[in-house]
Coordinates of C-alpha atoms and ligand atoms in Angstrom, one line a residue:
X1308 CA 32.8 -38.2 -73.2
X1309 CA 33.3 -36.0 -69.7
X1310 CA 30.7 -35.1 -67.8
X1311 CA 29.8 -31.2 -67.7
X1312 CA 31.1 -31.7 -64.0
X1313 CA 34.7 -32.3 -65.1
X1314 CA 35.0 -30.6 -68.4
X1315 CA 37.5 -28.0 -68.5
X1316 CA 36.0 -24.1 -68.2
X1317 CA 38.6 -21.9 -69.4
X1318 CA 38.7 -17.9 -69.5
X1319 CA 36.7 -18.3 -73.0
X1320 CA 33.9 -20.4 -71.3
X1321 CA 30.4 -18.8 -72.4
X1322 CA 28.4 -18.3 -69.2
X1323 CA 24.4 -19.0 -69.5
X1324 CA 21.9 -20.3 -66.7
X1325 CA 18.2 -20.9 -65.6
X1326 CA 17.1 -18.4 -62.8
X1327 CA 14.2 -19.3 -60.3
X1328 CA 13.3 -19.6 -57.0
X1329 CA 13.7 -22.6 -56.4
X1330 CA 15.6 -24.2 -59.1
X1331 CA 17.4 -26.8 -58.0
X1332 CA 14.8 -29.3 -59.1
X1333 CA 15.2 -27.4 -62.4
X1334 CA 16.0 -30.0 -65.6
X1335 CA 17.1 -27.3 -67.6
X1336 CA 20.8 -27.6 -66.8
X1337 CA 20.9 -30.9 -67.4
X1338 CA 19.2 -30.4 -71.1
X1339 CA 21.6 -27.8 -72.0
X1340 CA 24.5 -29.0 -70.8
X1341 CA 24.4 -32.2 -72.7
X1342 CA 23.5 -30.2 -75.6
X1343 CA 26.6 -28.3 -75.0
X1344 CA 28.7 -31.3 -75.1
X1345 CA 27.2 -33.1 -77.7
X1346 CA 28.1 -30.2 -80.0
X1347 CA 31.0 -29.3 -78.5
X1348 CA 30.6 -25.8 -77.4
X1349 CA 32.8 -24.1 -74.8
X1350 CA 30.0 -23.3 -72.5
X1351 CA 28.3 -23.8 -69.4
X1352 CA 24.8 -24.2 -68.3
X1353 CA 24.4 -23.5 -64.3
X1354 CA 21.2 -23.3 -62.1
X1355 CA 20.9 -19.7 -60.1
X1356 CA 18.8 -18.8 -57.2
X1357 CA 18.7 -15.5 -56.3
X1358 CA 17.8 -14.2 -52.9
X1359 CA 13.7 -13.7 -53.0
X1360 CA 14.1 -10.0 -53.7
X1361 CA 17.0 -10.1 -56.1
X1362 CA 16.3 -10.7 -58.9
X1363 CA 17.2 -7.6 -60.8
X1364 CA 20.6 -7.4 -58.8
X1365 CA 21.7 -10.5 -60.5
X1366 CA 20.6 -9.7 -63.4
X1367 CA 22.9 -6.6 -63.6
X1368 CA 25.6 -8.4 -62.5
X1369 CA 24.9 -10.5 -65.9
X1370 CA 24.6 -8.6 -68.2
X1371 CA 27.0 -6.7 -70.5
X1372 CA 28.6 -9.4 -71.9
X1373 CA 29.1 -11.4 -68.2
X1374 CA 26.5 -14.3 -69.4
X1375 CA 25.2 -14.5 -72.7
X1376 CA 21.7 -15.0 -71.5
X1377 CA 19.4 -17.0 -69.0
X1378 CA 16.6 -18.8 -69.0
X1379 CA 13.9 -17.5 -66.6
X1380 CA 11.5 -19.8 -64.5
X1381 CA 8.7 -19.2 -60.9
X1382 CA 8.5 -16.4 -60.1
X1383 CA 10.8 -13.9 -62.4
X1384 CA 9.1 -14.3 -65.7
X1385 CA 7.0 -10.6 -65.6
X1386 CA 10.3 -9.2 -63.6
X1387 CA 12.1 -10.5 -66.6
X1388 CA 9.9 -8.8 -69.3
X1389 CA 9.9 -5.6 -67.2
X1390 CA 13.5 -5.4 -66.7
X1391 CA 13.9 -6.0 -70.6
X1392 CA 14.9 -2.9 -73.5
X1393 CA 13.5 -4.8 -76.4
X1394 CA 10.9 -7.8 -76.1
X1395 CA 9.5 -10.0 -78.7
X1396 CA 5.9 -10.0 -79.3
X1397 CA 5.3 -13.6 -77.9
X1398 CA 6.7 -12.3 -74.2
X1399 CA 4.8 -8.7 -74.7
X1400 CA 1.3 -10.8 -75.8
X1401 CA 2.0 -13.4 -72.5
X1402 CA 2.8 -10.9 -70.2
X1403 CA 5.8 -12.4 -68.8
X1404 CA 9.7 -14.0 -70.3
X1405 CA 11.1 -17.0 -70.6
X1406 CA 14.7 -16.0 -71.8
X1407 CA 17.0 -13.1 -71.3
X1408 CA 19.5 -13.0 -73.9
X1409 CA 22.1 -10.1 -72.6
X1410 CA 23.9 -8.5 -75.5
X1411 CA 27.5 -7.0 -75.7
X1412 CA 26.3 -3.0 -75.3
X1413 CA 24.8 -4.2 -72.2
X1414 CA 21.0 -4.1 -73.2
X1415 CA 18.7 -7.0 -72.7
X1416 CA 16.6 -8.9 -75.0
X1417 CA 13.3 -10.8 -73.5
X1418 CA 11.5 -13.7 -75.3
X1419 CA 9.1 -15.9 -74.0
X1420 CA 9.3 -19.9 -75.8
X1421 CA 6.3 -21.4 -73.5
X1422 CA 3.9 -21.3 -76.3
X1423 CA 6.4 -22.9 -79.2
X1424 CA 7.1 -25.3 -76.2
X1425 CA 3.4 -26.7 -75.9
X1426 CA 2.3 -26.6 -79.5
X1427 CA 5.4 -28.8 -80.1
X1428 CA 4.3 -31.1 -77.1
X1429 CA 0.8 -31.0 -78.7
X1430 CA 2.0 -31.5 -82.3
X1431 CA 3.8 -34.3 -81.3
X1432 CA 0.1 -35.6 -80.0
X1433 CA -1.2 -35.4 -83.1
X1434 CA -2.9 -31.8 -82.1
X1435 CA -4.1 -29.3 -85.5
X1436 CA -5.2 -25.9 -83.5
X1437 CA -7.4 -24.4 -86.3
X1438 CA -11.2 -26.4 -86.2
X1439 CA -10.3 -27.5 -82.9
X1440 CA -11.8 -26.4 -79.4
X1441 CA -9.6 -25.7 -76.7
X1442 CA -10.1 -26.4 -72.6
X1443 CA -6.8 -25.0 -70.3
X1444 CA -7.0 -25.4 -67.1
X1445 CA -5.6 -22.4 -64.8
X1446 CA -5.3 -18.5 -65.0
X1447 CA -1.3 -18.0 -64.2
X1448 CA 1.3 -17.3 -66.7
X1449 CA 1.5 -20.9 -68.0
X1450 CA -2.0 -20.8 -69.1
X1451 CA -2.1 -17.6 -70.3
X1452 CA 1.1 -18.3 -73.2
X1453 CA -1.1 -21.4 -73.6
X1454 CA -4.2 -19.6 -74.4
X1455 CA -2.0 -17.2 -76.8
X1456 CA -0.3 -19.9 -78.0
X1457 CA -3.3 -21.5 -79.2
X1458 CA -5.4 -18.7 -80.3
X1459 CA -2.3 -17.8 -82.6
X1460 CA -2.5 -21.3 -84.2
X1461 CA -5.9 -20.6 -85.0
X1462 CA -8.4 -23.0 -82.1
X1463 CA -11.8 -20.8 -82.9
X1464 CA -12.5 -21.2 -79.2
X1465 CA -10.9 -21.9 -75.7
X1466 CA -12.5 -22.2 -72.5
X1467 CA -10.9 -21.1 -69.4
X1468 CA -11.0 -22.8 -66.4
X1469 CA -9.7 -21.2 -63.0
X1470 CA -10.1 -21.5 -59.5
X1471 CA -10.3 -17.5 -59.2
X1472 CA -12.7 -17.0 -61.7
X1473 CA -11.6 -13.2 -62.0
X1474 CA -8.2 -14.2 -63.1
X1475 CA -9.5 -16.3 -65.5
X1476 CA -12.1 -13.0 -66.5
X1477 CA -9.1 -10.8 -66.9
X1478 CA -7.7 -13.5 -69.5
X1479 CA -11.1 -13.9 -71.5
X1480 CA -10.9 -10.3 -72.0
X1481 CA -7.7 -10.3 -74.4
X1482 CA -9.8 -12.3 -77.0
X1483 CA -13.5 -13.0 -77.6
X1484 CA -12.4 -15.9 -78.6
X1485 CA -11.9 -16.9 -74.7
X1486 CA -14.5 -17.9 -72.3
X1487 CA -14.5 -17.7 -68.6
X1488 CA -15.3 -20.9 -65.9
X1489 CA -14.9 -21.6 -62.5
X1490 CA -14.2 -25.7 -61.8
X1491 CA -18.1 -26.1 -62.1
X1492 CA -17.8 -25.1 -65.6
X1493 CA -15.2 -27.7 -66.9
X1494 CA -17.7 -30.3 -67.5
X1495 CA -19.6 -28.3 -69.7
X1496 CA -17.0 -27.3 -71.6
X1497 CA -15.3 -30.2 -71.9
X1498 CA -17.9 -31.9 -74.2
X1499 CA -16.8 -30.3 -77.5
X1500 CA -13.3 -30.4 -76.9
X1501 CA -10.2 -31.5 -79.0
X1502 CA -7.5 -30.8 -76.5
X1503 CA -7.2 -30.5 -72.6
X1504 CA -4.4 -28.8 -71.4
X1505 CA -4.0 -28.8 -67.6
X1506 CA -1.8 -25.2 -66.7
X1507 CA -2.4 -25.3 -63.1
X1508 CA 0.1 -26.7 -60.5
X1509 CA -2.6 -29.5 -59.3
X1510 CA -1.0 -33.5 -59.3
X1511 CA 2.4 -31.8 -59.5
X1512 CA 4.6 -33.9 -56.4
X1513 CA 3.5 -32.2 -53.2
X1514 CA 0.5 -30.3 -54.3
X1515 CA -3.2 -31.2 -54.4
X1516 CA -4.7 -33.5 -56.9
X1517 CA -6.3 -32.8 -60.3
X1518 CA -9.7 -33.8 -59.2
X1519 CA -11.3 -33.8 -63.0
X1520 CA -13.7 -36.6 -64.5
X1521 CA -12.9 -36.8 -68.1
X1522 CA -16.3 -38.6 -69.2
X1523 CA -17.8 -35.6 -71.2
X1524 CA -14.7 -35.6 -73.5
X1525 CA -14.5 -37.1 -77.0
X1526 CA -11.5 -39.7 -76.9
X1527 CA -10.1 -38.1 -79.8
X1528 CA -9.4 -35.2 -77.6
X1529 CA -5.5 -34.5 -76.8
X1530 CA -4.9 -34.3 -72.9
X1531 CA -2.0 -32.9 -72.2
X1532 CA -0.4 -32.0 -68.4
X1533 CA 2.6 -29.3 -67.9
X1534 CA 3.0 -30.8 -64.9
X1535 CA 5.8 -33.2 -65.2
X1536 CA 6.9 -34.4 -61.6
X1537 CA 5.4 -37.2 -61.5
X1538 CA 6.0 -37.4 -65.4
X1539 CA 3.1 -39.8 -65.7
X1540 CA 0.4 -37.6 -63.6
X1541 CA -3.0 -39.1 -62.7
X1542 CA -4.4 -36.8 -65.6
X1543 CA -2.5 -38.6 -68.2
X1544 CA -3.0 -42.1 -66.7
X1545 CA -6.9 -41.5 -66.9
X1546 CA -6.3 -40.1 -70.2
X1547 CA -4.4 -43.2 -71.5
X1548 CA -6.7 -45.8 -69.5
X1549 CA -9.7 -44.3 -72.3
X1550 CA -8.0 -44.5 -74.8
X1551 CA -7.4 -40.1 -75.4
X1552 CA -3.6 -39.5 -77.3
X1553 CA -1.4 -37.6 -74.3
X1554 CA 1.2 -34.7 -74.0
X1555 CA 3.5 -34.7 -71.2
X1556 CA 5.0 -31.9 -69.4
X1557 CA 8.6 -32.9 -70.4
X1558 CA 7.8 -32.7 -74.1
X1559 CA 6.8 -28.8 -73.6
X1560 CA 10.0 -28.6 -71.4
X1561 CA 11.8 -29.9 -73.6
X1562 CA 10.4 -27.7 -76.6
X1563 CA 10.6 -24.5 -74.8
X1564 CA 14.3 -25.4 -74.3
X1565 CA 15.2 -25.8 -78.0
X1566 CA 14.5 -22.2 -79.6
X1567 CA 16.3 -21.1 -76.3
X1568 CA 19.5 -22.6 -76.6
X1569 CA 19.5 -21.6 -80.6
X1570 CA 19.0 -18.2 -78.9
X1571 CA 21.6 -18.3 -76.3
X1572 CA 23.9 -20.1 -78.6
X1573 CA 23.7 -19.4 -81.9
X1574 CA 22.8 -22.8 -83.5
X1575 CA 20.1 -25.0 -83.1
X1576 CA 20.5 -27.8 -80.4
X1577 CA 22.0 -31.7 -81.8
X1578 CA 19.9 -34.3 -82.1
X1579 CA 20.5 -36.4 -78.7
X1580 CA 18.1 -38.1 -76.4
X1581 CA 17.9 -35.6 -74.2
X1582 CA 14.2 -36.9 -72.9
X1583 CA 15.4 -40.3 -72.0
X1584 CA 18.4 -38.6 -69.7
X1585 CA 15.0 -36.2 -68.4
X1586 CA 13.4 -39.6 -67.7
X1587 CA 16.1 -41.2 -65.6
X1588 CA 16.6 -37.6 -63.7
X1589 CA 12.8 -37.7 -62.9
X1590 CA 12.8 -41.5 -61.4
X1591 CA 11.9 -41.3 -57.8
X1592 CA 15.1 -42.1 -55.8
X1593 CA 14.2 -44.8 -53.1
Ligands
NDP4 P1 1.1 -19.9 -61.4 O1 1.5 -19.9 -60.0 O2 1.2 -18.6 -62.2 O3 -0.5 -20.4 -61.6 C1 -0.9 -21.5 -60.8 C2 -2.3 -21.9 -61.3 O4 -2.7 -23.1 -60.6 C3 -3.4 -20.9 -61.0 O5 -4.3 -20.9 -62.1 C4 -4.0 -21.4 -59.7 O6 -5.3 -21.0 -59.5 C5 -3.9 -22.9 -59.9 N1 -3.9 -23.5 -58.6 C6 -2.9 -23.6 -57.7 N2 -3.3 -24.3 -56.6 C7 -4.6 -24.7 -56.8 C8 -5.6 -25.4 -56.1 N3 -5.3 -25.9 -54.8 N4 -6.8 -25.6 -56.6 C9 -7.1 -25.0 -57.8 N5 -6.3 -24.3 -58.6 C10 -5.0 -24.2 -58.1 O7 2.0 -21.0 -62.1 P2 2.3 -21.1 -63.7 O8 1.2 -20.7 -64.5 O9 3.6 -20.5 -64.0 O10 2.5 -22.7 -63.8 C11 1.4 -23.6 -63.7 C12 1.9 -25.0 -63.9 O11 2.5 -25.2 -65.2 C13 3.0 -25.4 -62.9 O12 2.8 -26.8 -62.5 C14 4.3 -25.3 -63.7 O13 5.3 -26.2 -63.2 C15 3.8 -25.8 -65.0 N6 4.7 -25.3 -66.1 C16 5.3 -26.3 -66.9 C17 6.1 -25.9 -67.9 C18 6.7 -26.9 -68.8 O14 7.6 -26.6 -69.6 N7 6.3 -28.2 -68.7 C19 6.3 -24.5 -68.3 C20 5.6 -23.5 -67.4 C21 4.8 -24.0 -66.3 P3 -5.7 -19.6 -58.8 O15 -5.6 -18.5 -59.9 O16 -7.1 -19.7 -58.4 O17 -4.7 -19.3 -57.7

């Protein structure tokens, strides 16, 4: 089998991407291009950087049948939804897209797959939303599709825990059903609760730790981390050392990725080990 580096691209060669600034630490390319090849599709998968304010310039240059869509990462996503004719009501609720899919009469269709990312993640953890108190971490787009995400599978509470506690305010006032905190607050709000999810950018490779004791939790709560470089955080290590079932920020990667690619693509993505080539990407080189 040939690499996505040496395949042929020929005049028929369907033309989708992952845009962010920066994205060249960006896994995406590597997940759909070997979905690509495993099914066979003429098709490529490439990273894009646009220059800090052009965004929607390359995004006219795509559309109208150019590239059949792109993915959408830091820090287009509520460029994304705004440049958009039609969005679906995921993207509208989070504020923000995950996916451009650019049609034929040039218009452009915005859908955001964060949310169906993480409640695969947490599914695969063993996670059931309805009956079950949530705690997320962060204010920024992240957790506000997780907060969405979670109210639409039916968790009769979630608290909010941000930095800026006004970000986190301007959240809590979508729902009642959402709940306010600054960091002093997590350990009160922890006690009750059957997930953890950890939205902000804290233990992620060159940022500051998560700084977060997790005695008040049950050990039947779910902690999960989006953060996925390092893959194994220090969130899910103190998780795992008390005995709490974990998420990891490649499984919601990795599920936001698959209703994409049936959305760029037209079919749903083969069943390959795309986490284990994710794993050997995210090894530390020496
Ligand atoms: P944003 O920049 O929109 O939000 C960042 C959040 O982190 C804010 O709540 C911010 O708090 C908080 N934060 C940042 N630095 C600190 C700090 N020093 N102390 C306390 N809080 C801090 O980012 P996103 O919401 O888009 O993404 C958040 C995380 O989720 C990132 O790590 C991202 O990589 C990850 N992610 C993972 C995905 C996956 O598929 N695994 C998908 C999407 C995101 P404040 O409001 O106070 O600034």
């Amino acid at each position: 089998m040939s690499s996505p580096a040496t395949r042929d691209v020929t005049a028929r060669t369907l033309l989708a991407g992952v845009v962010g600034r920066p994205v060249r630490h960006s896994l995406s390319p590597l997940i759909h291009n070997a979905w690509i090849q495993a099914a066979g599709l003429d098709a490529v998968y490439l990273a894009l950087a646009p220059q800090a304010d052009g965004f929607e310039r390359l995004v006219a240059g795509l559309r109208g049948g150019v590239a059949v869509g792109v993915n959408v990462t830091l820090p287009y996503k509520e460029e994304a939804l705004a440049l958009a004719d039609q969005a679906s009501q995921a993207a509208r609720r989070a504020g923000a897209a995950n996916l451009m899919l650019f049609r034929d009469d040039g218009t452009i269709e915005a859908d955001n797959t964060d949310g169906h990312g993480l409640m695969l993640a947490l599914a695969q953890a063993g996670y059931c939303a309805s009956n079950s108190p949530a705690v997320v971490l962060g204010a920024g787009g992240a957790a506000r599709a997780a907060v969405l995400a979670l109210l639409e599978a039916g968790a009769p509470r979630i608290a909010l825990v941000n930095r800026s506690l006004d970000r986190a305010q301007a959240i809590a006032a979508l729902d009642p059903r959402i709940s306010a905190h600054d960091w002093a607050g997590a350990a009160r709000a922890l006690d009750d609760a059957a997930v953890l999810i950890n939205a902000t950018s804290l233990g992620m490779e060159g940022q500051p730790p998560l700084e977060l004791s997790l005695e008040p939790a049950p050990v039947t709560a779910v902690v999960m981390d989006m953060v996925y470089r390092p893959l194994r955080t220090r969130l899910l290590q103190a998780a795992q050392a008390r005995g709490n079932p974990t998420a990891d920020g490649l499984s919601m990667l990795i599920g936001q990725a698959v209703p994409s690619f049936a959305a760029l693509f037209g079919q749903p993505p083969p069943e390959i080990d795309v986490r284990g080539l994710c794993e050997k990407a995210l090894v530390p080189r020496p």
